[in-house]
Coordinates of C-alpha atoms and ligand atoms in Angstrom, one line a residue:
X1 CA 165.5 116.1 33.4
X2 CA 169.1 117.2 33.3
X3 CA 171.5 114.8 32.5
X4 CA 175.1 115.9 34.1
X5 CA 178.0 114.1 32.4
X6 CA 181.2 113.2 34.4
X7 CA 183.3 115.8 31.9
X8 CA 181.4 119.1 34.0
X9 CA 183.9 119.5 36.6
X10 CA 186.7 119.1 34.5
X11 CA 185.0 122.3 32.6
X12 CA 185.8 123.9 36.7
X13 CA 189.1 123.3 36.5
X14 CA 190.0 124.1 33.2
X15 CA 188.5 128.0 32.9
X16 CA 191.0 128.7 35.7
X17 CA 193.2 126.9 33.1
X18 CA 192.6 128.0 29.8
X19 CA 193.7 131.8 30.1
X20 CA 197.1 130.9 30.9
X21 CA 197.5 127.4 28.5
X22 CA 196.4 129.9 25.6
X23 CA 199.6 132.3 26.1
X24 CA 201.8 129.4 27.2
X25 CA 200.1 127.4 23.6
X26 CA 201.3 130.4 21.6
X27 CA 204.1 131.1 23.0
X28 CA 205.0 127.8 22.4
X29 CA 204.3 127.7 19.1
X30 CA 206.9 130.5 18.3
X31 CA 208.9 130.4 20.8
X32 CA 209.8 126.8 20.0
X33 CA 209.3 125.5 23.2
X34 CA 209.6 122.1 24.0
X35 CA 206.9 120.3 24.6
X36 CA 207.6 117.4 27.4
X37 CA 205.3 117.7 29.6
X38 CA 207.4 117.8 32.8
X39 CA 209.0 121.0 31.6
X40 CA 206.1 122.8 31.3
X41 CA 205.7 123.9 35.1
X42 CA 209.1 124.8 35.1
X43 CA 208.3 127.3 32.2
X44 CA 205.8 128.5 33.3
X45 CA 207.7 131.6 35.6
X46 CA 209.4 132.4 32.6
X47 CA 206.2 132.6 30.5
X48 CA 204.9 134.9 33.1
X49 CA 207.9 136.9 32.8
X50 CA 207.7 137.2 29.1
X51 CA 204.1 138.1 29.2
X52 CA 204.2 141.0 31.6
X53 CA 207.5 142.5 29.3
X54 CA 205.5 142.2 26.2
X55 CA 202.5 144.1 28.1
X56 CA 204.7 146.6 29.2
X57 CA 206.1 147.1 25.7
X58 CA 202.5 147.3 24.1
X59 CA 201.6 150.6 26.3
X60 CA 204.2 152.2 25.9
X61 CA 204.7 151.4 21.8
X62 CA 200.8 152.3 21.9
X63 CA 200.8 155.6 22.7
X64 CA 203.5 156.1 20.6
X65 CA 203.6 156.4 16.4
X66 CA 202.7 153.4 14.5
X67 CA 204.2 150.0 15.0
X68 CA 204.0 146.8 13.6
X69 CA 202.3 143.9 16.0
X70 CA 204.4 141.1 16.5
X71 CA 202.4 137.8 15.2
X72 CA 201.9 136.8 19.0
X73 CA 200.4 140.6 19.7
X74 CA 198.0 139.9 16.6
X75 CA 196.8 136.9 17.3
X76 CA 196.1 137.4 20.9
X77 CA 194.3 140.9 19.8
X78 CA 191.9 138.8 17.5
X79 CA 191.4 136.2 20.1
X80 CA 190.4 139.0 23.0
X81 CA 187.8 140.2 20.3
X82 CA 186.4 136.5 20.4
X83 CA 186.0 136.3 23.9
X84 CA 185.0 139.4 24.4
X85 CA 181.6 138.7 22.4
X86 CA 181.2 135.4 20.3
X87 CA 179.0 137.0 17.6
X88 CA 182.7 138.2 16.7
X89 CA 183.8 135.3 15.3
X90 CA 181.4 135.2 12.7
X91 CA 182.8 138.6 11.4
X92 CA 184.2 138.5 7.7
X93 CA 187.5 139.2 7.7
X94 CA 187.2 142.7 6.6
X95 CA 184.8 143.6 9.6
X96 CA 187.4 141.7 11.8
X97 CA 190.2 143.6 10.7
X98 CA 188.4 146.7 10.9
X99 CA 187.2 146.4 14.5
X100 CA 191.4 144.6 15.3
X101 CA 192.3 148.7 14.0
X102 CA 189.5 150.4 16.2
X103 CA 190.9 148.7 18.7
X104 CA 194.5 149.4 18.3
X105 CA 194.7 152.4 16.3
X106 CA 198.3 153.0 16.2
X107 CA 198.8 149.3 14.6
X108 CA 199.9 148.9 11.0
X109 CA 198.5 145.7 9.9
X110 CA 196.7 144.7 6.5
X111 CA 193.7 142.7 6.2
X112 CA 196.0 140.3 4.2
X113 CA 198.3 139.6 7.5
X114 CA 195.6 139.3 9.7
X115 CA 194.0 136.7 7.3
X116 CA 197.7 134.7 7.1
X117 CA 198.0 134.6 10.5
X118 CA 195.1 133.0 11.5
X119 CA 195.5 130.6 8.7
X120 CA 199.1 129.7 10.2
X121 CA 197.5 129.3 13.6
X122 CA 194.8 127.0 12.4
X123 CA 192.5 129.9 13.4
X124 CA 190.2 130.6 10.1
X125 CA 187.0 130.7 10.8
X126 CA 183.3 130.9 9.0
X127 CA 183.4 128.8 5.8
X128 CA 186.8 127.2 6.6
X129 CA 185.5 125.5 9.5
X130 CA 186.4 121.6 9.3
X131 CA 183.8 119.4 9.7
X132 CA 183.7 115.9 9.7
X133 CA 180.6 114.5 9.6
X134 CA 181.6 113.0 5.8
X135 CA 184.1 110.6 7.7
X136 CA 181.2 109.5 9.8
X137 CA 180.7 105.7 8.4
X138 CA 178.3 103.2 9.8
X139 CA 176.7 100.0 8.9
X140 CA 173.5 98.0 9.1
X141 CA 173.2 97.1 12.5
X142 CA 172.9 92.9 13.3
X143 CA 170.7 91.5 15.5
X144 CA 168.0 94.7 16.4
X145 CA 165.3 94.1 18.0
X146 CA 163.1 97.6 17.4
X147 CA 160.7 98.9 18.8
X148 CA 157.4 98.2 17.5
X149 CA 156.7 101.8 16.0
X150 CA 160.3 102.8 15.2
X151 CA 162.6 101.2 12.0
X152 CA 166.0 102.2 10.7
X153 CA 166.9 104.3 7.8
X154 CA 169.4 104.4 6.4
X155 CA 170.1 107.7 3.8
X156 CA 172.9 109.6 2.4
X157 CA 172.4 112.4 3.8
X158 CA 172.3 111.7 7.7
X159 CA 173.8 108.0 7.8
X160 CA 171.1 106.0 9.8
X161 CA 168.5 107.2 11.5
X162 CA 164.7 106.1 13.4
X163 CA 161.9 106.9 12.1
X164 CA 158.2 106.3 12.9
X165 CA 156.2 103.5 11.3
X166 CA 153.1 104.8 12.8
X167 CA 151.7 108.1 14.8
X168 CA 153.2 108.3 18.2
X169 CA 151.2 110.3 20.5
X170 CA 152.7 113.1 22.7
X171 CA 154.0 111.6 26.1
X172 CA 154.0 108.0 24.7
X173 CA 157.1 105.6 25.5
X174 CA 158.2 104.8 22.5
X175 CA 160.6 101.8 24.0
X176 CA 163.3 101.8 26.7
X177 CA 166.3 99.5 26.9
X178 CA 169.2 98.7 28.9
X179 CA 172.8 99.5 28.0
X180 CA 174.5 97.3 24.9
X181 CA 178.2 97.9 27.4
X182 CA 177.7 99.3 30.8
X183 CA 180.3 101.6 32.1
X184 CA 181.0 101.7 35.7
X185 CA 181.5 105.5 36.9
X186 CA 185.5 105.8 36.8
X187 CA 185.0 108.5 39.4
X188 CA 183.9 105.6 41.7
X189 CA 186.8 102.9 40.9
X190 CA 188.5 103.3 44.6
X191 CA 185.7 103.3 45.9
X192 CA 185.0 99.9 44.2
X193 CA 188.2 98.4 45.1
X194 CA 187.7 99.3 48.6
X195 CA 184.1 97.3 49.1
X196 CA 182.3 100.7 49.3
X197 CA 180.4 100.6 46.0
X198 CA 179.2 98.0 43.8
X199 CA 181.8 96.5 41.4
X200 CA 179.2 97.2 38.3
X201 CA 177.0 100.0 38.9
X202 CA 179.4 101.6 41.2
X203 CA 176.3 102.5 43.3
X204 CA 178.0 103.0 47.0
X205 CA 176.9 100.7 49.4
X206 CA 176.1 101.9 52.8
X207 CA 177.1 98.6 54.9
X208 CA 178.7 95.5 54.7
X209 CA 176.1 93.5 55.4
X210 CA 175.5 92.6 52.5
X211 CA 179.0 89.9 52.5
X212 CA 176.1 88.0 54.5
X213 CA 174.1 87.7 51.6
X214 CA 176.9 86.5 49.2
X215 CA 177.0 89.6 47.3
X216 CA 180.9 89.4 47.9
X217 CA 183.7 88.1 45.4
X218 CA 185.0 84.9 46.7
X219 CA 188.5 85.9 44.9
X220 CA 189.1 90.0 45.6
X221 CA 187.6 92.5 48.3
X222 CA 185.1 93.8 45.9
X223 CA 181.1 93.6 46.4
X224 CA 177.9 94.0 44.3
X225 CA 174.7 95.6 45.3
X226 CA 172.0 93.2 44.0
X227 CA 172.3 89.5 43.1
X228 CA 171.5 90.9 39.6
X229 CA 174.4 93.3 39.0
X230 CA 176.8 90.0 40.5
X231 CA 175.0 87.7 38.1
X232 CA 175.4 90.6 35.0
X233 CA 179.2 90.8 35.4
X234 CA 180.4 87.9 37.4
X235 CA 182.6 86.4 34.4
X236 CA 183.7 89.9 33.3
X237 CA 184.5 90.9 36.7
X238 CA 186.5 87.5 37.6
X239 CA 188.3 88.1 34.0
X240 CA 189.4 92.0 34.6
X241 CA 190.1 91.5 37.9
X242 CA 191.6 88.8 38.6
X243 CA 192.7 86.6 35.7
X244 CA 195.9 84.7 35.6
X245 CA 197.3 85.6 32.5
X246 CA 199.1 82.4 30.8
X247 CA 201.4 83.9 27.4
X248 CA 201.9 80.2 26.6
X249 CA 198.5 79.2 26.5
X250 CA 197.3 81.2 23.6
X251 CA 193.8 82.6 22.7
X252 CA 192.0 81.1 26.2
X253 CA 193.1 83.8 28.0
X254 CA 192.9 86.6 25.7
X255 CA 192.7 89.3 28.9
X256 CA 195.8 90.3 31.6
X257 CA 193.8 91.4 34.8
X258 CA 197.2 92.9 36.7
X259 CA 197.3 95.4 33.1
X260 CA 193.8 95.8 34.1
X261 CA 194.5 97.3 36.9
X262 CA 196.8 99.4 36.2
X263 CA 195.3 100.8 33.2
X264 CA 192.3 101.5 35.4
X265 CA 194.5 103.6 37.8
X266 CA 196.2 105.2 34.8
X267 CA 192.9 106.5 33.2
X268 CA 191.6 107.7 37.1
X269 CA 194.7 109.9 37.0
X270 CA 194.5 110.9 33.7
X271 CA 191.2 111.4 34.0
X272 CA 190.5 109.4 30.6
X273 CA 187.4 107.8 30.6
X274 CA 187.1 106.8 27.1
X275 CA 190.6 104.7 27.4
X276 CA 188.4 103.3 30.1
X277 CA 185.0 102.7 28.4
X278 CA 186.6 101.1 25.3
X279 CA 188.5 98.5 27.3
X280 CA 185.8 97.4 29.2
X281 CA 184.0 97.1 25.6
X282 CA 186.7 95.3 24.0
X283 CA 186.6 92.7 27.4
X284 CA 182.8 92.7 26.7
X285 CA 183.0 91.9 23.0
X286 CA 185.4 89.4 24.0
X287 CA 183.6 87.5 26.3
X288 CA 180.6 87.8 24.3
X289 CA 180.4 84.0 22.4
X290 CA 177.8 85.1 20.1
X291 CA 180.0 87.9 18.8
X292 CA 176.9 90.2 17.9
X293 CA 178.3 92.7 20.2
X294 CA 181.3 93.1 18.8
X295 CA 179.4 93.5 15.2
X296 CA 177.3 95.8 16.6
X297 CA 179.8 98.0 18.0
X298 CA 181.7 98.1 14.7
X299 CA 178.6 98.6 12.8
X300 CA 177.5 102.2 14.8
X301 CA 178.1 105.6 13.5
X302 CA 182.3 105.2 13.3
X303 CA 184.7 108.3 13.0
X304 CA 188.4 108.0 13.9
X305 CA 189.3 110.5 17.2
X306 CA 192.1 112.3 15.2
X307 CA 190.0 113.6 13.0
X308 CA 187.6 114.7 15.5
X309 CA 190.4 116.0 17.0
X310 CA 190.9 118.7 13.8
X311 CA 187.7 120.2 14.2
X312 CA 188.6 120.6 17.8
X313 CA 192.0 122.0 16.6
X314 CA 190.6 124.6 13.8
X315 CA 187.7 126.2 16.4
X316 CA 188.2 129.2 17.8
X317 CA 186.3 127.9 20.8
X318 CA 189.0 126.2 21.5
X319 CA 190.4 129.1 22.9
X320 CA 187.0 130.1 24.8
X321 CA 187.5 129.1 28.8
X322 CA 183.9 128.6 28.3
X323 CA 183.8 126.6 25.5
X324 CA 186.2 123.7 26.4
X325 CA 189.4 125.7 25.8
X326 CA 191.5 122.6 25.3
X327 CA 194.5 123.9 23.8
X328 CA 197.3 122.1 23.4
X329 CA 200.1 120.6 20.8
X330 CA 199.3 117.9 18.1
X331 CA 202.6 115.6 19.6
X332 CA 201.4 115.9 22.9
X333 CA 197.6 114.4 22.0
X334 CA 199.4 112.1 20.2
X335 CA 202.1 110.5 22.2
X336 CA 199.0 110.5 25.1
X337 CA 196.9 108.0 22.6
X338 CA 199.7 105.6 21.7
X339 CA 200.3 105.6 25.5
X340 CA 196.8 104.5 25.8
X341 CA 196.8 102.0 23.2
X342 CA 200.4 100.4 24.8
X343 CA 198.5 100.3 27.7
X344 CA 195.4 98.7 26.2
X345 CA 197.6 96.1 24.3
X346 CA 199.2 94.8 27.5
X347 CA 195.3 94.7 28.8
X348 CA 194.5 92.3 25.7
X349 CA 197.5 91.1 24.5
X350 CA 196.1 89.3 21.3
X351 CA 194.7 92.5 20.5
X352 CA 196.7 93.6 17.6
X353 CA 196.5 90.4 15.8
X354 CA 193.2 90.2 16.3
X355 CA 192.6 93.5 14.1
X356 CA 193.0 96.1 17.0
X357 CA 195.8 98.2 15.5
X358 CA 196.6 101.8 16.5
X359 CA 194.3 102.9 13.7
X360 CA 191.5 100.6 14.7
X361 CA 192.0 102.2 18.4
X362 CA 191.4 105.6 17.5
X363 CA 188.4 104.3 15.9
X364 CA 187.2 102.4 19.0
X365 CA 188.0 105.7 20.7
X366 CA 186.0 108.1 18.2
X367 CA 183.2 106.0 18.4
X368 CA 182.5 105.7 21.9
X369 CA 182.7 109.3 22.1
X370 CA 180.3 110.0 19.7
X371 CA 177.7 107.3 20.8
X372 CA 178.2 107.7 23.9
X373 CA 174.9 108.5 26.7
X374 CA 176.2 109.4 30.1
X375 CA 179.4 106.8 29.6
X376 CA 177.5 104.0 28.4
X377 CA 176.7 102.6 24.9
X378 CA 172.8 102.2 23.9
X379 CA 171.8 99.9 20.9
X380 CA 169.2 101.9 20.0
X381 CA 169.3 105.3 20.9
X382 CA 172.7 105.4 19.3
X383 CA 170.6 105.2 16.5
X384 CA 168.5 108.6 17.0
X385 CA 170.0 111.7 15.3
X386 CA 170.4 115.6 16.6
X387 CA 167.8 118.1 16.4
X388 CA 168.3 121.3 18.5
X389 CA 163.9 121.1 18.9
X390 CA 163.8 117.2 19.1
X391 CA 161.1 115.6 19.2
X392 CA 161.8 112.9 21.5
X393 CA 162.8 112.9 25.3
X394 CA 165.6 110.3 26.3
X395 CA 165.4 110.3 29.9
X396 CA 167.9 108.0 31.9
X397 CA 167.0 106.1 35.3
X398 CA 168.1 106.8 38.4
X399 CA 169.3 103.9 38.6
X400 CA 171.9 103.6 35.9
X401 CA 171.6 99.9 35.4
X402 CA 168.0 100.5 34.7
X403 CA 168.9 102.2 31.0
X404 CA 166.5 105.0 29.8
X405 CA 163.3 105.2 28.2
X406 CA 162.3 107.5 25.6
X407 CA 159.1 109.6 25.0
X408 CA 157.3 111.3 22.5
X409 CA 158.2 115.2 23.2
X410 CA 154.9 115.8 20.8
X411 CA 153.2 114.2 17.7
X412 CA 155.0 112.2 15.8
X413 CA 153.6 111.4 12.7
X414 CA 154.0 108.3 10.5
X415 CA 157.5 108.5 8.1
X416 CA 158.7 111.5 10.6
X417 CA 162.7 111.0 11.9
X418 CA 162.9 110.7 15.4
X419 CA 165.5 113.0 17.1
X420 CA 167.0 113.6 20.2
X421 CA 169.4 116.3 21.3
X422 CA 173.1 116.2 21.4
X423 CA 173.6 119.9 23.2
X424 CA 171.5 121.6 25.5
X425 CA 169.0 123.3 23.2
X426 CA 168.7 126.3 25.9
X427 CA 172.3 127.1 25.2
X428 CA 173.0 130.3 22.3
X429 CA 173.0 129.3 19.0
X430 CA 176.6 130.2 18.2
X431 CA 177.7 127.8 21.2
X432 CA 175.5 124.7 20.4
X433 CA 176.9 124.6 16.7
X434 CA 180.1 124.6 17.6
X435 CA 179.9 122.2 20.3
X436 CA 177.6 120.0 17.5
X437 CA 180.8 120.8 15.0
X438 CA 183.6 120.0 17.3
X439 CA 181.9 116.4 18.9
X440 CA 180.2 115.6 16.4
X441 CA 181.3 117.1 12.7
X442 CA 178.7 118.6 11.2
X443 CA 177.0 121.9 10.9
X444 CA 173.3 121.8 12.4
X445 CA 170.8 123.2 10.2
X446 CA 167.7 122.4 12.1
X447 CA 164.8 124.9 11.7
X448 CA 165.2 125.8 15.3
X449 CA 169.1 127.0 14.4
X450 CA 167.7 128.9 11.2
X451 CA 165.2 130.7 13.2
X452 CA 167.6 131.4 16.4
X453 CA 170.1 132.7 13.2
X454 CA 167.9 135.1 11.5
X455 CA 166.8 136.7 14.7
X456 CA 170.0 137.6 15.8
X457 CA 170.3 139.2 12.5
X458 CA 167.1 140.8 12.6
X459 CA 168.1 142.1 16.4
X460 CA 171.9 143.1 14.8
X461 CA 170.5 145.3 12.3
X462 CA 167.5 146.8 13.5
X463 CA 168.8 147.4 17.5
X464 CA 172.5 147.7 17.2
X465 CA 174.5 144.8 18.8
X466 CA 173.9 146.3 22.2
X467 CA 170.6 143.8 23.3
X468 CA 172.0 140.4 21.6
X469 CA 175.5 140.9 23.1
X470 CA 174.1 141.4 26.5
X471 CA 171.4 138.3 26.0
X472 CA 174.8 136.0 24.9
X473 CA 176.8 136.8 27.8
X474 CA 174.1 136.5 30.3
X475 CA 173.3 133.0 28.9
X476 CA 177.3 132.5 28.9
X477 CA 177.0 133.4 32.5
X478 CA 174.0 130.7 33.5
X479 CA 176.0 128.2 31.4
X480 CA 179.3 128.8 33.6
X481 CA 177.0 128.8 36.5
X482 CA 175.8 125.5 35.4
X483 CA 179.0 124.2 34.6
X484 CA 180.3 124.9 37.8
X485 CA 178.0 123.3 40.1
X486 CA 178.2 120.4 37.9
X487 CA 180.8 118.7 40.1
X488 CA 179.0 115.9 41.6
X489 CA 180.0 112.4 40.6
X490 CA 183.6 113.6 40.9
X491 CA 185.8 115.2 42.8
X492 CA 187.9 118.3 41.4
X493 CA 190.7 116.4 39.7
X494 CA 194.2 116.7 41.2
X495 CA 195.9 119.7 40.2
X496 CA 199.5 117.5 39.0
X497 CA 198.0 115.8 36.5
X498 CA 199.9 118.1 33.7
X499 CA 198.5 115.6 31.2
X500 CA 195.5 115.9 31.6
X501 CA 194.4 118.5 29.7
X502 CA 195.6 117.0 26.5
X503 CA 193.0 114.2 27.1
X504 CA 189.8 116.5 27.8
X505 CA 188.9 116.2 24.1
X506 CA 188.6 112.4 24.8
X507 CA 185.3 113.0 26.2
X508 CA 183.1 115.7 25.0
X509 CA 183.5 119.0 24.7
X510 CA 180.4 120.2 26.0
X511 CA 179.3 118.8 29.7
X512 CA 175.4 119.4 29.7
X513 CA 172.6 118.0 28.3
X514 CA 168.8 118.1 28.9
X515 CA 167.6 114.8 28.2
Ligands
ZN1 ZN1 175.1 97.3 41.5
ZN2 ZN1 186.8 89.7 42.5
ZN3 ZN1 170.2 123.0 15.3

């Protein structure tokens, strides 16, 4: 069953987008632009301008003796080549430069200058490609309660990881559980505050009827669906929502529900929803008196989100409109996240004393995007690692607030890792590894991705490129089309929200995954 993440229809909006963000990106880059936001629609009619004058230039230069590209004219050549097939950015950088020349024959331009160039723009590809799956840390997890056939391993190599104890049979449930921190849909948080959907699953109610049944909060306008999802979040609903903050009365009340608020309507416009998730973790680990959530967070798979945010940075898909073209400058990504983390430290104003520093935040951040499973955090299946041919099947509820369940996808035998996807395994090759290399740091070498590789080889040499190249757009083209009609939990974001593209990387990259 496909599992549609809220981040599809931002994918909509942004291949409109990315064409023109790319030009404006590089422009700005040399063109020492400034980069506040609000002026940005005001330049955009003068980047239009300039682009059409440099377009006009480059006929008439090209039909003329040889010239020397401007660094813009270069860059942009080398990116059309990319889009134009992706088996072209695995080309060496002789084969690139060579096919750069075919295409623009009058151009003088060595190999060395193409290379510098793309190395300036943070543009290198093949080997160069950062990963960052060596800044992946975790711990041993407190508290688990596994499954009866599965333990924890913890290795070198992959960090921690299930594995089977015994055989599992094809089609078996190996366990299921409910979510470690439940995420209400952000798309639905008017709804919510209107009475129209229930304060914790978000599930939208169809009457009001159900104030009769004292499913309604006695303090705010908001309602529940079941007596079960009132009972799950009653104290974390009367604390986020309507707390009276006291600053004199230290440590009781450790949560401001009127910053609440407003962060909430922040990240809705921003369209943020990890700002979101991690706030409602942090109020969860909070309330928690135990305080094995809170270890248990801090003891999954941890990576900080800037240095997820390099790999985004130095990937040429990040100039693909298909493959989450979010390009935009470091200062602006950055002046976005300590935003967010102002915002979150008026939320929980003991925060930073109580170890939540800026650092700490883009921590919280990276790892909720990384363990995330359709918004939520799972104990367990955090735990399961990537395989593009898994061998499990983690198939979520209708129901959100009924968790998931997981399958054998075939045998399993005893001592075998357990593995679930991260991508959509139908997707091409080229585009699951980077999508793997960009979320999640590393470089898959699954024998699925080894087999896929050496037959587009195979194809390449003994074919020509003709039959791969048309089999990679036409799966490009069902992977728009899927992306496109992926718009169903939310609406098409507002077009003003300027801002909001330098957020996209704060949830995944890729939207769709077959679960
Ligand atoms: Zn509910
Ligand atoms: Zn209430
Ligand atoms: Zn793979």
């Amino acid at each position: 069953m496909p599992v549609l993440h809220i981040s599809h229809n931002k994918r909509a909006v942004q291949q409109n987008e990315t064409a023109f963000e790319l030009t404006i990106s590089l422009l700005r880059k040399n063109l020492d632009f400034s980069t506040n936001y609000s002026s940005r629609s005001s330049n955009m009619e003068e980047v239009s301008q300039k682009i059409e004058v440099i377009d006009i230039n480059d006929k008439s230069k090209e039909e003329e003796g040889p010239i020397v590209p401007h660094e813009r004219q270069l860059v942009d050549g080398v990116i059309a080549l990319w889009k134009e097939d992706s088996n072209n950015e695995n080309l060496g950088m002789s084969k690139l430069h060579a096919l750069l020349r075919e295409r623009h024959p009058n151009w003088s331009v060595s190999e060395k200058r193409v290379k510098t160039l793309l190395k300036k723009f943070g543009l290198l590809q093949s080997n160069q490609q950062f990963t960052y799956a060596n800044e992946i840390k975790s711990e041993v997890t407190p508290d688990i309660v596994l499954p009866e056939k599965v333990q924890i391993v913890m290795t070198s190599k992959r960090g921690k990881g299930l594995y089977a104890k015994k055989d599992i049979a094809k089609g078996d449930l190996i366990w299921e559980e409910t979510q470690l921190f439940f995420i209400p849909p952000l798309a639905n948080v008017n709804l919510i505050k209107l009475g129209k959907a229930c304060s914790y699953c978000g599930k939208l109610l169809e009457n009001t009827k159900s104030t009769l049944r004292g499913l309604d909060c006695n303090v705010c306008s908001e309602l529940w669906c079941s007596l079960a999802c009132k009972k799950t979040e009653a104290n974390l609903h009367g604390q986020l929502k309507h707390n009276v903050y006291n600053p004199g009365k230290k440590s009781s009340k450790t949560i401001d529900s009127g910053a609440f608020l407003e962060l909430q309507d922040y990240c809705l416009t921003e369209q943020w929803n990890a700002l979101y998730a991690i706030t409602i973790i942090y109020a969860n680990i909070l309330l928690d008196k135990t305080g094995v959530k809170g270890k248990q967070f801090r003891a999954m798979a941890r990576v900080s989100q800037d240095i997820r945010y390099k790999a985004l940075n130095s990937s040429a898909g990040a100039f693909d409109s298909l493959q989450g073209g979010a390009l935009f400058v470091q200062e602006q990504q950055e002046t976005l996240w300590k935003e967010g983390y102002e915002k979150f430290l008026r939320v929980f104003p003991n925060a930073a004393s109580e170890g939540i520093d800026y650092r700490e935040f883009l921590f919280m951040m990276g790892t909720y995007n990384i363990n995330n499973l359709d918004s939520c955090i799972f104990l367990t299946q955090s735990h399961l690692n990537h395989n593009c041919d898994p061998n499990t099947s983690v198939e979520t509820q209708q129901l959100r607030t009924s968790g998931l369940k997981v399958f054998a996808a075939r045998d399993i035998r005893s001592g075998e890792e357990l593995t679930t996807t991260y991508v959509n395994p139908a997707h091409p090759v080229q585009q699951r590894q980077r999508e793997l290399r960009v979320n999640w740091g590393f470089t898959c070498a699954c024998t699925k991705c080894k087999s896929d590789l050496d037959t587009q080889h195979r194809r390449k040499s003994s074919s020509g490129q003709a039959s791969t190249r048309a089999d990679v757009r036409k799966l490009l083209a069902d992977t728009s089309k899927e992306l496109g009609e992926g718009s169903i939990e939310l609406g098409i974001p507002e077009q003003s929200g300027e801002r909001r593209k330098s957020v996209r990387f704060d949830e995944k990259v890729v939207a769709v995954e077959e679960a």
